[in-house]
mmCIF file with all atom_site columns, C-alpha atoms in Angstrom:
data_model
loop_
_atom_site.group_PDB
_atom_site.id
_atom_site.type_symbol
_atom_site.label_atom_id
_atom_site.label_alt_id
_atom_site.label_comp_id
_atom_site.label_asym_id
_atom_site.label_entity_id
_atom_site.label_seq_id
_atom_site.pdbx_PDB_ins_code
_atom_site.Cartn_x
_atom_site.Cartn_y
_atom_site.Cartn_z
_atom_site.occupancy
_atom_site.B_iso_or_equiv
_atom_site.pdbx_formal_charge
_atom_site.auth_seq_id
_atom_site.auth_comp_id
_atom_site.auth_asym_id
_atom_site.auth_atom_id
_atom_site.pdbx_PDB_model_num
ATOM 1   C CA . GLN A 1 1   ? -1.111  32.896 13.238 1.00 0.00 ? 59  GLN A CA 1
ATOM 2   C CA . VAL A 1 2   ? -4.792  32.567 12.499 1.00 0.00 ? 60  VAL A CA 1
ATOM 3   C CA . GLN A 1 3   ? -6.164  31.578 9.122  1.00 0.00 ? 61  GLN A CA 1
ATOM 4   C CA . LEU A 1 4   ? -9.712  32.625 8.334  1.00 0.00 ? 62  LEU A CA 1
ATOM 5   C CA . VAL A 1 5   ? -11.804 31.080 5.585  1.00 0.00 ? 63  VAL A CA 1
ATOM 6   C CA . GLU A 1 6   ? -15.080 32.661 4.546  1.00 0.00 ? 64  GLU A CA 1
ATOM 7   C CA . SER A 1 7   ? -17.865 30.876 2.723  1.00 0.00 ? 65  SER A CA 1
ATOM 8   C CA . GLY A 1 8   ? -21.523 31.319 1.893  1.00 0.00 ? 66  GLY A CA 1
ATOM 9   C CA . GLY A 1 9   ? -21.417 34.163 -0.590 1.00 0.00 ? 67  GLY A CA 1
ATOM 10  C CA . GLY A 1 10  ? -23.249 34.135 -3.876 1.00 0.00 ? 68  GLY A CA 1
ATOM 11  C CA . LEU A 1 11  ? -25.915 35.742 -6.018 1.00 0.00 ? 69  LEU A CA 1
ATOM 12  C CA . VAL A 1 12  ? -29.244 36.557 -4.401 1.00 0.00 ? 70  VAL A CA 1
ATOM 13  C CA . GLN A 1 13  ? -32.267 38.611 -5.405 1.00 0.00 ? 71  GLN A CA 1
ATOM 14  C CA . PRO A 1 14  ? -33.210 41.792 -3.549 1.00 0.00 ? 72  PRO A CA 1
ATOM 15  C CA . GLY A 1 15  ? -35.085 40.907 -0.392 1.00 0.00 ? 73  GLY A CA 1
ATOM 16  C CA . GLY A 1 16  ? -33.347 37.556 -0.125 1.00 0.00 ? 74  GLY A CA 1
ATOM 17  C CA . SER A 1 17  ? -31.073 36.133 2.540  1.00 0.00 ? 75  SER A CA 1
ATOM 18  C CA . LEU A 1 18  ? -27.605 34.665 2.840  1.00 0.00 ? 76  LEU A CA 1
ATOM 19  C CA . ARG A 1 19  ? -25.563 33.323 5.709  1.00 0.00 ? 77  ARG A CA 1
ATOM 20  C CA . LEU A 1 20  ? -21.822 33.786 5.641  1.00 0.00 ? 78  LEU A CA 1
ATOM 21  C CA . SER A 1 21  ? -19.463 31.645 7.670  1.00 0.00 ? 79  SER A CA 1
ATOM 22  C CA . CYS A 1 22  ? -15.926 32.353 8.801  1.00 0.00 ? 80  CYS A CA 1
ATOM 23  C CA . GLU A 1 23  ? -13.989 29.378 10.087 1.00 0.00 ? 81  GLU A CA 1
ATOM 24  C CA . ALA A 1 24  ? -10.787 30.020 12.008 1.00 0.00 ? 82  ALA A CA 1
ATOM 25  C CA . SER A 1 25  ? -7.799  27.716 12.055 1.00 0.00 ? 83  SER A CA 1
ATOM 26  C CA . ARG A 1 26  ? -7.622  27.832 15.819 1.00 0.00 ? 84  ARG A CA 1
ATOM 27  C CA . SER A 1 27  ? -9.765  28.723 18.787 1.00 0.00 ? 85  SER A CA 1
ATOM 28  C CA . ILE A 1 28  ? -11.422 32.123 18.588 1.00 0.00 ? 86  ILE A CA 1
ATOM 29  C CA . PHE A 1 29  ? -12.151 32.090 22.292 1.00 0.00 ? 87  PHE A CA 1
ATOM 30  C CA . SER A 1 30  ? -9.224  34.434 22.933 1.00 0.00 ? 88  SER A CA 1
ATOM 31  C CA . ALA A 1 31  ? -9.996  36.765 20.055 1.00 0.00 ? 89  ALA A CA 1
ATOM 32  C CA . ARG A 1 32  ? -10.683 40.220 21.372 1.00 0.00 ? 90  ARG A CA 1
ATOM 33  C CA . THR A 1 33  ? -12.999 40.980 18.476 1.00 0.00 ? 91  THR A CA 1
ATOM 34  C CA . MET A 1 34  ? -14.352 39.081 15.497 1.00 0.00 ? 92  MET A CA 1
ATOM 35  C CA . GLY A 1 35  ? -15.829 41.127 12.718 1.00 0.00 ? 93  GLY A CA 1
ATOM 36  C CA . TRP A 1 36  ? -17.249 41.220 9.234  1.00 0.00 ? 94  TRP A CA 1
ATOM 37  C CA . TYR A 1 37  ? -16.277 43.942 6.797  1.00 0.00 ? 95  TYR A CA 1
ATOM 38  C CA . ARG A 1 38  ? -17.193 44.589 3.192  1.00 0.00 ? 96  ARG A CA 1
ATOM 39  C CA . GLN A 1 39  ? -15.718 46.407 0.258  1.00 0.00 ? 97  GLN A CA 1
ATOM 40  C CA . ALA A 1 40  ? -17.624 47.432 -2.830 1.00 0.00 ? 98  ALA A CA 1
ATOM 41  C CA . PRO A 1 41  ? -15.841 48.433 -6.069 1.00 0.00 ? 99  PRO A CA 1
ATOM 42  C CA . GLY A 1 42  ? -14.396 51.908 -5.776 1.00 0.00 ? 100 GLY A CA 1
ATOM 43  C CA . LYS A 1 43  ? -15.248 52.195 -2.084 1.00 0.00 ? 101 LYS A CA 1
ATOM 44  C CA . GLN A 1 44  ? -13.356 51.817 1.163  1.00 0.00 ? 102 GLN A CA 1
ATOM 45  C CA . ARG A 1 45  ? -13.670 48.725 3.278  1.00 0.00 ? 103 ARG A CA 1
ATOM 46  C CA . GLU A 1 46  ? -16.303 49.246 5.956  1.00 0.00 ? 104 GLU A CA 1
ATOM 47  C CA . LEU A 1 47  ? -17.436 47.516 9.117  1.00 0.00 ? 105 LEU A CA 1
ATOM 48  C CA . VAL A 1 48  ? -20.570 45.425 8.806  1.00 0.00 ? 106 VAL A CA 1
ATOM 49  C CA . ALA A 1 49  ? -20.728 43.747 12.196 1.00 0.00 ? 107 ALA A CA 1
ATOM 50  C CA . ALA A 1 50  ? -18.444 43.005 15.125 1.00 0.00 ? 108 ALA A CA 1
ATOM 51  C CA . ILE A 1 51  ? -18.638 40.908 18.264 1.00 0.00 ? 109 ILE A CA 1
ATOM 52  C CA . THR A 1 52  ? -16.275 41.093 21.215 1.00 0.00 ? 110 THR A CA 1
ATOM 53  C CA . ASN A 1 53  ? -15.132 38.253 23.427 1.00 0.00 ? 111 ASN A CA 1
ATOM 54  C CA . GLY A 1 54  ? -17.511 39.624 26.039 1.00 0.00 ? 112 GLY A CA 1
ATOM 55  C CA . GLY A 1 55  ? -20.414 39.293 23.643 1.00 0.00 ? 113 GLY A CA 1
ATOM 56  C CA . SER A 1 56  ? -20.908 42.980 22.828 1.00 0.00 ? 114 SER A CA 1
ATOM 57  C CA . ILE A 1 57  ? -22.131 43.508 19.279 1.00 0.00 ? 115 ILE A CA 1
ATOM 58  C CA . ASN A 1 58  ? -21.886 46.501 17.002 1.00 0.00 ? 116 ASN A CA 1
ATOM 59  C CA . TYR A 1 59  ? -23.617 47.245 13.680 1.00 0.00 ? 117 TYR A CA 1
ATOM 60  C CA . PRO A 1 60  ? -23.609 50.331 11.499 1.00 0.00 ? 118 PRO A CA 1
ATOM 61  C CA . ASP A 1 61  ? -26.968 51.907 10.760 1.00 0.00 ? 119 ASP A CA 1
ATOM 62  C CA . SER A 1 62  ? -26.868 50.624 7.182  1.00 0.00 ? 120 SER A CA 1
ATOM 63  C CA . VAL A 1 63  ? -27.326 46.993 8.269  1.00 0.00 ? 121 VAL A CA 1
ATOM 64  C CA . ARG A 1 64  ? -28.817 47.198 11.764 1.00 0.00 ? 122 ARG A CA 1
ATOM 65  C CA . GLY A 1 65  ? -32.019 45.193 11.941 1.00 0.00 ? 123 GLY A CA 1
ATOM 66  C CA . ARG A 1 66  ? -31.153 43.200 8.811  1.00 0.00 ? 124 ARG A CA 1
ATOM 67  C CA . PHE A 1 67  ? -27.814 41.553 9.637  1.00 0.00 ? 125 PHE A CA 1
ATOM 68  C CA . THR A 1 68  ? -26.964 39.409 12.644 1.00 0.00 ? 126 THR A CA 1
ATOM 69  C CA . ILE A 1 69  ? -23.509 38.327 13.754 1.00 0.00 ? 127 ILE A CA 1
ATOM 70  C CA . SER A 1 70  ? -23.043 35.267 15.915 1.00 0.00 ? 128 SER A CA 1
ATOM 71  C CA . ARG A 1 71  ? -20.276 32.881 16.882 1.00 0.00 ? 129 ARG A CA 1
ATOM 72  C CA . ASP A 1 72  ? -19.856 29.247 17.766 1.00 0.00 ? 130 ASP A CA 1
ATOM 73  C CA . VAL A 1 73  ? -16.709 29.017 19.856 1.00 0.00 ? 131 VAL A CA 1
ATOM 74  C CA . ALA A 1 74  ? -16.764 25.217 19.818 1.00 0.00 ? 132 ALA A CA 1
ATOM 75  C CA . LYS A 1 75  ? -16.635 25.278 16.008 1.00 0.00 ? 133 LYS A CA 1
ATOM 76  C CA . ASN A 1 76  ? -14.219 28.244 15.791 1.00 0.00 ? 134 ASN A CA 1
ATOM 77  C CA . THR A 1 77  ? -16.745 29.858 13.473 1.00 0.00 ? 135 THR A CA 1
ATOM 78  C CA . VAL A 1 78  ? -18.370 33.255 13.184 1.00 0.00 ? 136 VAL A CA 1
ATOM 79  C CA . TYR A 1 79  ? -21.525 33.742 11.155 1.00 0.00 ? 137 TYR A CA 1
ATOM 80  C CA . LEU A 1 80  ? -23.223 36.662 9.469  1.00 0.00 ? 138 LEU A CA 1
ATOM 81  C CA . GLN A 1 81  ? -26.907 36.197 8.770  1.00 0.00 ? 139 GLN A CA 1
ATOM 82  C CA . MET A 1 82  ? -28.016 38.710 6.166  1.00 0.00 ? 140 MET A CA 1
ATOM 83  C CA . ASN A 1 83  ? -31.714 39.286 5.555  1.00 0.00 ? 141 ASN A CA 1
ATOM 84  C CA . SER A 1 84  ? -33.664 41.741 3.405  1.00 0.00 ? 142 SER A CA 1
ATOM 85  C CA . LEU A 1 85  ? -30.659 42.159 1.162  1.00 0.00 ? 143 LEU A CA 1
ATOM 86  C CA . LYS A 1 86  ? -30.418 45.217 -1.046 1.00 0.00 ? 144 LYS A CA 1
ATOM 87  C CA . PRO A 1 87  ? -28.406 45.883 -4.215 1.00 0.00 ? 145 PRO A CA 1
ATOM 88  C CA . GLU A 1 88  ? -26.222 48.254 -2.201 1.00 0.00 ? 146 GLU A CA 1
ATOM 89  C CA . ASP A 1 89  ? -25.132 45.299 -0.048 1.00 0.00 ? 147 ASP A CA 1
ATOM 90  C CA . THR A 1 90  ? -23.209 43.980 -3.047 1.00 0.00 ? 148 THR A CA 1
ATOM 91  C CA . ALA A 1 91  ? -19.540 43.703 -2.081 1.00 0.00 ? 149 ALA A CA 1
ATOM 92  C CA . VAL A 1 92  ? -16.756 41.362 -1.128 1.00 0.00 ? 150 VAL A CA 1
ATOM 93  C CA . TYR A 1 93  ? -17.259 40.396 2.499  1.00 0.00 ? 151 TYR A CA 1
ATOM 94  C CA . TYR A 1 94  ? -14.237 39.794 4.702  1.00 0.00 ? 152 TYR A CA 1
ATOM 95  C CA . CYS A 1 95  ? -13.853 38.226 8.109  1.00 0.00 ? 153 CYS A CA 1
ATOM 96  C CA . ARG A 1 96  ? -11.414 39.762 10.570 1.00 0.00 ? 154 ARG A CA 1
ATOM 97  C CA . ALA A 1 97  ? -10.018 38.551 13.867 1.00 0.00 ? 155 ALA A CA 1
ATOM 98  C CA . GLU A 1 98  ? -8.214  40.656 16.441 1.00 0.00 ? 156 GLU A CA 1
ATOM 99  C CA . VAL A 1 99  ? -5.973  38.398 18.510 1.00 0.00 ? 157 VAL A CA 1
ATOM 100 C CA . ASN A 1 100 ? -3.336  39.733 20.895 1.00 0.00 ? 158 ASN A CA 1
ATOM 101 C CA . THR A 1 101 ? -3.197  43.090 19.049 1.00 0.00 ? 159 THR A CA 1
ATOM 102 C CA . HIS A 1 102 ? -2.714  41.318 15.704 1.00 0.00 ? 160 HIS A CA 1
ATOM 103 C CA . LEU A 1 103 ? -5.289  41.595 12.939 1.00 0.00 ? 161 LEU A CA 1
ATOM 104 C CA . TYR A 1 104 ? -6.027  38.666 10.651 1.00 0.00 ? 162 TYR A CA 1
ATOM 105 C CA . TRP A 1 105 ? -8.136  38.755 7.505  1.00 0.00 ? 163 TRP A CA 1
ATOM 106 C CA . GLY A 1 106 ? -9.797  36.135 5.390  1.00 0.00 ? 164 GLY A CA 1
ATOM 107 C CA . GLN A 1 107 ? -9.647  36.083 1.612  1.00 0.00 ? 165 GLN A CA 1
ATOM 108 C CA . GLY A 1 108 ? -13.189 37.367 1.199  1.00 0.00 ? 166 GLY A CA 1
ATOM 109 C CA . THR A 1 109 ? -16.385 36.048 -0.323 1.00 0.00 ? 167 THR A CA 1
ATOM 110 C CA . GLN A 1 110 ? -18.418 37.810 -2.997 1.00 0.00 ? 168 GLN A CA 1
ATOM 111 C CA . VAL A 1 111 ? -22.023 38.760 -2.294 1.00 0.00 ? 169 VAL A CA 1
ATOM 112 C CA . THR A 1 112 ? -24.056 40.035 -5.237 1.00 0.00 ? 170 THR A CA 1
ATOM 113 C CA . VAL A 1 113 ? -27.609 41.282 -4.792 1.00 0.00 ? 171 VAL A CA 1
ATOM 114 C CA . SER A 1 114 ? -29.322 41.639 -8.132 1.00 0.00 ? 172 SER A CA 1
ATOM 115 C CA . SER A 1 115 ? -32.504 40.740 -9.918 1.00 0.00 ? 173 SER A CA 1
#
């Protein structure tokens, strides 16, 4: 079992920045993939950023160049730095870990981009 706890969400103006954190209850060194997803009201959950245990990183076009995923294995934490935020980035952001073919999700953190 892996528990994931997200933090760092909040209200920010368009053009602003936020950094989300996802702390795991145990080492993420063995996680095949760590990722951030988001879900806006009335929409499906979508990938925002993912990093593999080999360090490969994937972003969709909607956030590439604005969002950066990183991890600190010693702290069992994955981060999502979000810059140049837009109103369409408003959503609940979830952390996901893929460990030994099992998927674990955090409870989510709300990000609202509004003036």
